[in-house]
Amino acid sequence: MQPFWTFTGVLNDIISTMFNRKFMEELFKPQELYSKKALRTVYERLAHASIMKLNQASMDKLYDLMTMAFKYQVLLCPRPKDVLLVTFNHLDTIRGFIRDSPTILQQVDETFRQLTEIYGGLSAGEFQLIRQTLLIFFQDLHIRVSMFLKDKVQNNNGRFVLPVSGPVPWGTEVPGLIRMFNNKGEEVKRIEFKHGGNYVPAPKEGSFELYGDRVLKLGTNMYSVNQPVETHMSGSSKNLASWTQESIAPNPLAKEELNFLARLMGGMEIKKPSGPEPGFRLNLFTTDEEEEQAALTRPEELSYEVINIQATQNQQRSEELARIMDLRSWSSKAEHQQRGRFARHDG
């Protein structure tokens, strides 16, 4: 068994890389939503930012658990603005991991400040657009998680179950009453109806301060219960086709996406074991045999082809990457124009 300090070091390495100042600056820049491949590439680079190593099957499982938990949390947000509370719950948990590392703690607190500054003043409509965009991104992902199935928050087809009970969003009333008003704004009639649920008013609004009671539990550790968590692929041929199409279809933002990944990874450093500190491999399966079997049985259409970009802070390399992408873009444009001339001659 590895000593506790090894796991603490792994967490410190990953969190320090995740909240690296340059990395955060790139993430906070206004930009288009990037592809699932780009997300997976950044995620894998973060996971390997320490001496911990995972092989492909364990990485797939870890990524599946992360994406499905995040989708579930966003889907169940009582109101769009609560997406921010979910994020703050994430940061609160991370603070607990690095409470004895003041330098890293300062990085996390600075990220909190930027989140508050950028998103704190958004309207309900703008938060709804953010929430909708996130759900569209994950809408074709229906991976069954054993814990979700056991708790009956997920159906066998991998789709989540929306509850019809519990607290209503802050600032709203429990359903069951229709009010009618005249042209002077005076209430003239009330009609009650049965809503079929078991709703209660929200006790209070969650805190958006650096430290405070978030009230909302979404965003806290969903896998803290000591029970095995398995993932199973689920999806129709239509869903598989959409993933295949994404892999084949050209991405018009390919150049921008590669440049974006290069900038992001410029601030990431892969830790290598040095000195007496040993590296270790994390296996998310019960045995190595199960891990190998999972890698063999995973549908090819749902495998993530990670983009490998060796990017550093070296300015010369960044300029070289940009130059190569410019040449490819120019070549493609020239070829397109040449085809256009041939088409006109044929006409």
Coordinates of C-alpha atoms in Angstrom, one line a residue:
M1 CA 0.0 0.0 0.0
Q2 CA 1.3 3.4 -0.9
P3 CA 1.9 5.8 1.9
F4 CA -0.6 8.6 2.5
W5 CA 1.9 11.4 1.5
T6 CA 2.1 9.9 -1.9
F7 CA -1.6 10.3 -2.5
T8 CA -1.5 13.8 -1.0
G9 CA 1.3 14.7 -3.4
V10 CA -0.7 13.4 -6.4
L11 CA -3.6 15.6 -5.4
N12 CA -1.4 18.6 -5.0
D13 CA 0.2 18.0 -8.4
I14 CA -3.1 17.7 -10.2
I15 CA -4.8 20.6 -8.5
S16 CA -1.7 22.8 -8.9
T17 CA -1.7 22.1 -12.6
M18 CA -5.5 22.5 -13.0
F19 CA -5.5 25.9 -11.4
N20 CA -2.3 27.1 -13.0
R21 CA -2.6 30.8 -13.7
K22 CA -1.9 30.6 -17.5
F23 CA -4.2 27.6 -17.8
M24 CA -7.0 29.5 -16.1
E25 CA -6.4 32.6 -18.2
E26 CA -6.9 30.6 -21.4
L27 CA -10.1 28.9 -20.0
F28 CA -11.6 32.3 -19.0
K29 CA -11.1 33.8 -22.5
P30 CA -14.4 34.2 -24.5
Q31 CA -14.4 31.3 -27.0
E32 CA -16.6 28.8 -28.8
L33 CA -17.4 25.5 -27.2
Y34 CA -14.7 22.9 -28.1
S35 CA -15.2 19.3 -29.1
K36 CA -15.4 16.2 -26.9
K37 CA -11.9 15.2 -28.2
A38 CA -10.4 18.4 -27.0
L39 CA -12.1 18.0 -23.6
R40 CA -10.8 14.5 -23.3
T41 CA -7.3 15.6 -24.3
V42 CA -7.1 18.2 -21.6
Y43 CA -8.7 15.8 -19.0
E44 CA -6.1 13.1 -19.7
R45 CA -3.3 15.6 -19.5
L46 CA -4.5 16.8 -16.1
A47 CA -4.9 13.2 -14.8
H48 CA -1.3 12.5 -15.8
A49 CA 0.0 15.8 -14.2
S50 CA 1.4 13.7 -11.3
I51 CA 3.3 10.5 -10.8
M52 CA 0.0 8.6 -11.0
K53 CA -0.5 6.7 -14.2
L54 CA -3.7 5.1 -15.7
N55 CA -3.9 2.9 -18.7
Q56 CA -6.5 3.4 -21.4
A57 CA -9.3 1.3 -19.8
S58 CA -9.1 3.0 -16.4
M59 CA -8.9 6.4 -18.0
D60 CA -12.0 5.6 -20.0
K61 CA -13.8 4.6 -16.8
L62 CA -12.7 7.6 -14.9
Y63 CA -13.7 9.9 -17.7
D64 CA -17.1 8.2 -18.0
L65 CA -17.8 8.6 -14.3
M66 CA -16.8 12.3 -14.4
T67 CA -18.9 13.2 -17.4
M68 CA -22.0 11.3 -16.2
A69 CA -21.8 12.8 -12.7
F70 CA -21.4 16.3 -14.2
K71 CA -24.3 15.8 -16.6
Y72 CA -26.5 14.6 -13.7
Q73 CA -25.6 17.6 -11.6
V74 CA -26.3 20.2 -14.4
L75 CA -29.5 18.4 -15.4
L76 CA -30.9 18.6 -11.8
C77 CA -30.0 22.2 -11.1
P78 CA -33.2 23.7 -9.7
R79 CA -32.5 27.0 -11.5
P80 CA -29.9 27.9 -14.1
K81 CA -27.9 30.1 -11.8
D82 CA -27.3 27.2 -9.5
V83 CA -24.7 25.9 -12.1
L84 CA -22.5 28.4 -10.3
L85 CA -23.3 26.9 -6.9
V86 CA -22.4 23.5 -8.3
T87 CA -19.0 24.9 -9.4
F88 CA -18.5 26.4 -5.9
N89 CA -19.2 23.1 -4.3
H90 CA -16.5 21.6 -6.5
L91 CA -14.1 24.3 -5.3
D92 CA -15.0 23.9 -1.7
T93 CA -14.2 20.2 -1.9
I94 CA -10.9 20.9 -3.6
R95 CA -10.0 23.4 -0.8
G96 CA -10.4 20.5 1.6
F97 CA -7.8 18.5 -0.3
I98 CA -5.1 21.2 -0.2
R99 CA -5.9 23.0 3.0
D100 CA -2.3 22.4 4.2
S101 CA -0.8 23.9 0.9
P102 CA -1.3 27.7 1.1
T103 CA 0.2 28.4 -2.3
I104 CA -2.2 26.0 -4.1
L105 CA -5.0 27.3 -1.9
Q106 CA -4.3 30.8 -3.2
Q107 CA -4.6 29.5 -6.8
V108 CA -8.0 28.0 -6.1
D109 CA -9.2 31.2 -4.3
E110 CA -8.1 33.3 -7.3
T111 CA -10.1 31.1 -9.6
F112 CA -13.2 31.6 -7.3
R113 CA -12.7 35.4 -7.5
Q114 CA -12.6 35.2 -11.3
L115 CA -15.7 33.1 -11.5
T116 CA -17.5 35.6 -9.3
E117 CA -16.3 38.5 -11.3
I118 CA -17.2 37.1 -14.7
Y119 CA -20.4 35.1 -13.9
G120 CA -21.8 36.6 -10.7
G121 CA -23.7 39.4 -12.5
L122 CA -25.2 37.4 -15.4
S123 CA -28.9 37.3 -15.8
A124 CA -31.2 34.3 -15.4
G125 CA -31.5 34.1 -19.2
E126 CA -27.7 34.0 -19.7
F127 CA -27.3 31.3 -17.1
Q128 CA -30.1 29.3 -18.9
L129 CA -28.1 29.6 -22.1
I130 CA -25.0 28.2 -20.3
R131 CA -26.9 25.4 -18.8
Q132 CA -28.6 24.5 -22.1
T133 CA -25.2 24.6 -23.9
L134 CA -23.7 22.2 -21.4
L135 CA -26.6 19.8 -21.7
I136 CA -26.5 19.8 -25.5
F137 CA -22.8 19.0 -25.2
F138 CA -23.6 15.8 -23.2
Q139 CA -27.0 14.9 -24.6
D140 CA -25.8 11.9 -26.6
L141 CA -23.9 10.4 -23.7
H142 CA -25.9 7.7 -21.9
I143 CA -23.5 5.6 -19.9
R144 CA -25.1 3.6 -17.2
V145 CA -23.4 3.9 -13.8
S146 CA -24.1 1.2 -11.2
M147 CA -24.6 3.6 -8.3
F148 CA -27.1 5.7 -10.3
L149 CA -29.0 2.6 -11.3
K150 CA -29.1 1.3 -7.8
D151 CA -30.4 4.7 -6.5
K152 CA -33.0 4.7 -9.3
V153 CA -31.9 8.1 -10.6
Q154 CA -30.9 6.5 -13.9
N155 CA -32.9 4.2 -16.2
N156 CA -31.5 1.1 -17.8
N157 CA -31.1 3.0 -21.1
G158 CA -28.7 5.4 -19.4
R159 CA -31.1 8.4 -19.2
F160 CA -31.6 10.2 -15.9
V161 CA -34.9 10.4 -13.9
L162 CA -36.1 13.8 -13.0
P163 CA -37.5 14.0 -9.5
V164 CA -41.1 15.2 -8.8
S165 CA -40.4 16.1 -5.2
G166 CA -38.1 18.1 -2.9
P167 CA -37.3 21.9 -2.7
V168 CA -38.4 24.1 -5.6
P169 CA -35.9 26.7 -7.0
W170 CA -35.2 29.6 -4.7
G171 CA -37.5 32.5 -5.4
T172 CA -40.3 30.3 -6.7
E173 CA -43.5 29.0 -5.1
V174 CA -44.6 25.4 -4.7
P175 CA -46.8 24.4 -7.7
G176 CA -50.5 23.9 -7.3
L177 CA -52.0 27.4 -7.5
I178 CA -53.0 29.5 -10.6
R179 CA -53.7 33.2 -10.0
M180 CA -55.7 35.3 -12.4
F181 CA -55.5 39.1 -12.7
N182 CA -57.6 41.8 -14.3
N183 CA -56.2 44.6 -16.6
K184 CA -55.5 46.7 -13.5
G185 CA -53.2 44.1 -12.1
E186 CA -55.6 43.1 -9.3
E187 CA -55.9 39.4 -8.4
V188 CA -59.5 38.3 -9.2
K189 CA -59.4 34.5 -9.0
R190 CA -57.5 31.5 -7.7
I191 CA -57.6 28.0 -9.0
E192 CA -55.8 25.1 -7.2
F193 CA -54.6 22.0 -9.1
K194 CA -52.9 18.7 -8.2
H195 CA -49.3 18.7 -9.3
G196 CA -48.6 15.0 -8.5
G197 CA -45.4 15.7 -6.6
N198 CA -44.2 16.3 -3.1
Y199 CA -42.6 19.8 -3.3
V200 CA -41.5 22.1 -0.5
P201 CA -40.3 25.7 -0.5
A202 CA -36.5 26.2 -0.6
P203 CA -35.2 26.9 2.9
K204 CA -32.9 29.7 1.8
E205 CA -30.6 30.7 -1.1
G206 CA -27.2 29.2 -1.3
S207 CA -24.2 31.4 -0.6
F208 CA -22.2 32.8 -3.5
E209 CA -19.5 34.1 -1.1
L210 CA -16.0 32.6 -0.9
Y211 CA -17.0 30.7 2.2
G212 CA -20.6 29.9 3.1
D213 CA -23.5 27.5 3.0
R214 CA -24.2 26.6 -0.6
V215 CA -27.5 24.8 0.5
L216 CA -27.5 22.9 -2.8
K217 CA -25.8 19.5 -2.5
L218 CA -25.2 19.0 -6.2
G219 CA -21.5 19.3 -6.9
T220 CA -20.4 17.5 -3.7
N221 CA -18.8 14.1 -4.0
M222 CA -21.4 11.7 -5.4
Y223 CA -19.0 8.7 -5.1
S224 CA -18.2 9.1 -1.4
V225 CA -20.3 6.1 -0.4
N226 CA -18.1 3.0 -0.1
Q227 CA -19.5 0.9 -2.9
P228 CA -18.2 -0.4 -6.2
V229 CA -19.1 1.9 -9.2
E230 CA -19.3 0.3 -12.6
T231 CA -20.0 1.9 -16.0
H232 CA -21.7 0.3 -18.9
M233 CA -22.1 1.6 -22.4
S234 CA -25.7 2.3 -23.5
G235 CA -26.9 3.9 -26.7
S236 CA -28.8 3.3 -29.9
S237 CA -27.2 3.0 -33.3
K238 CA -28.3 6.6 -33.9
N239 CA -26.2 7.8 -31.0
L240 CA -23.2 5.7 -32.1
A241 CA -23.5 7.1 -35.6
S242 CA -23.5 10.7 -34.2
W243 CA -20.2 9.9 -32.4
T244 CA -18.8 8.3 -35.5
Q245 CA -19.8 11.3 -37.6
E246 CA -18.1 13.7 -35.2
S247 CA -14.9 11.7 -35.6
I248 CA -15.1 11.8 -39.4
A249 CA -16.6 15.3 -40.1
P250 CA -14.0 18.1 -40.6
N251 CA -14.0 20.6 -37.8
P252 CA -14.0 24.2 -39.2
L253 CA -12.4 25.4 -35.9
A254 CA -9.6 22.8 -36.1
K255 CA -6.8 25.3 -36.3
E256 CA -8.2 27.4 -33.4
E257 CA -8.8 24.3 -31.4
L258 CA -5.3 23.0 -31.8
N259 CA -3.9 26.4 -31.0
F260 CA -6.1 26.5 -27.9
L261 CA -4.9 23.1 -26.8
A262 CA -1.3 24.1 -27.3
R263 CA -1.8 27.2 -25.2
L264 CA -3.6 25.2 -22.4
M265 CA -0.9 22.5 -22.3
G266 CA 1.9 25.1 -22.3
G267 CA 1.3 25.5 -18.6
M268 CA 1.0 21.8 -17.8
E269 CA 4.0 19.8 -16.7
I270 CA 3.9 16.0 -16.6
K271 CA 5.4 14.8 -13.4
K272 CA 8.0 12.0 -13.6
P273 CA 9.2 10.0 -10.6
S274 CA 12.5 11.3 -9.4
G275 CA 14.6 10.4 -6.4
P276 CA 13.2 8.0 -3.8
E277 CA 9.6 8.9 -4.5
P278 CA 8.0 6.0 -6.4
G279 CA 5.4 6.3 -9.1
F280 CA 2.3 4.2 -9.0
R281 CA -0.5 3.1 -11.4
L282 CA -4.1 3.5 -10.6
N283 CA -6.5 0.7 -11.6
L284 CA -10.2 1.5 -11.3
F285 CA -11.1 -2.1 -11.8
T286 CA -11.1 -5.0 -9.3
T287 CA -8.3 -6.8 -11.1
D288 CA -5.9 -6.2 -14.0
E289 CA -7.8 -8.9 -16.0
E290 CA -11.1 -6.9 -15.7
E291 CA -9.2 -3.8 -16.8
E292 CA -7.8 -5.5 -19.9
Q293 CA -11.3 -7.0 -20.7
A294 CA -12.9 -3.5 -20.5
A295 CA -10.4 -2.1 -22.9
L296 CA -11.1 -4.9 -25.4
T297 CA -14.9 -4.7 -25.2
R298 CA -15.3 -0.9 -25.4
P299 CA -17.2 0.0 -28.6
E300 CA -14.8 1.5 -31.1
E301 CA -17.3 4.2 -31.9
L302 CA -17.2 5.4 -28.3
S303 CA -13.5 5.4 -28.0
Y304 CA -11.9 8.8 -27.5
E305 CA -9.0 9.5 -30.0
V306 CA -6.9 11.7 -27.8
I307 CA -5.0 14.4 -29.6
N308 CA -1.3 14.3 -28.6
I309 CA 0.2 17.7 -28.7
Q310 CA 3.6 18.3 -27.2
A311 CA 3.4 22.0 -26.3
T312 CA 5.6 23.9 -24.0
Q313 CA 6.0 27.5 -23.0
N314 CA 8.8 27.8 -25.6
Q315 CA 7.8 30.6 -27.9
Q316 CA 9.6 29.2 -30.9
R317 CA 7.6 26.0 -30.7
S318 CA 4.3 27.8 -30.4
E319 CA 5.2 30.0 -33.4
E320 CA 6.2 26.9 -35.4
L321 CA 2.9 25.2 -34.6
A322 CA 1.0 28.3 -35.7
R323 CA 3.1 28.5 -38.9
I324 CA 2.4 24.8 -39.8
M325 CA -1.4 25.3 -39.2
D326 CA -1.3 28.5 -41.4
L327 CA 0.4 26.5 -44.2
R328 CA -2.3 23.8 -44.0
S329 CA -5.0 26.3 -44.0
W330 CA -3.5 28.2 -47.0
S331 CA -3.0 24.9 -48.9
S332 CA -6.6 23.8 -48.4
K333 CA -7.8 27.2 -49.5
A334 CA -5.7 27.1 -52.7
E335 CA -6.9 23.6 -53.5
H336 CA -10.5 24.8 -53.1
Q337 CA -9.9 27.8 -55.5
Q338 CA -8.2 25.5 -58.0
R339 CA -11.2 23.1 -58.0
G340 CA -13.4 26.2 -58.5
R341 CA -11.5 27.2 -61.7
F342 CA -11.7 23.7 -63.1
A343 CA -15.5 23.6 -62.4
R344 CA -15.9 26.9 -64.3
H345 CA -13.9 25.6 -67.3
D346 CA -16.0 22.4 -67.4
G347 CA -19.2 24.5 -67.4

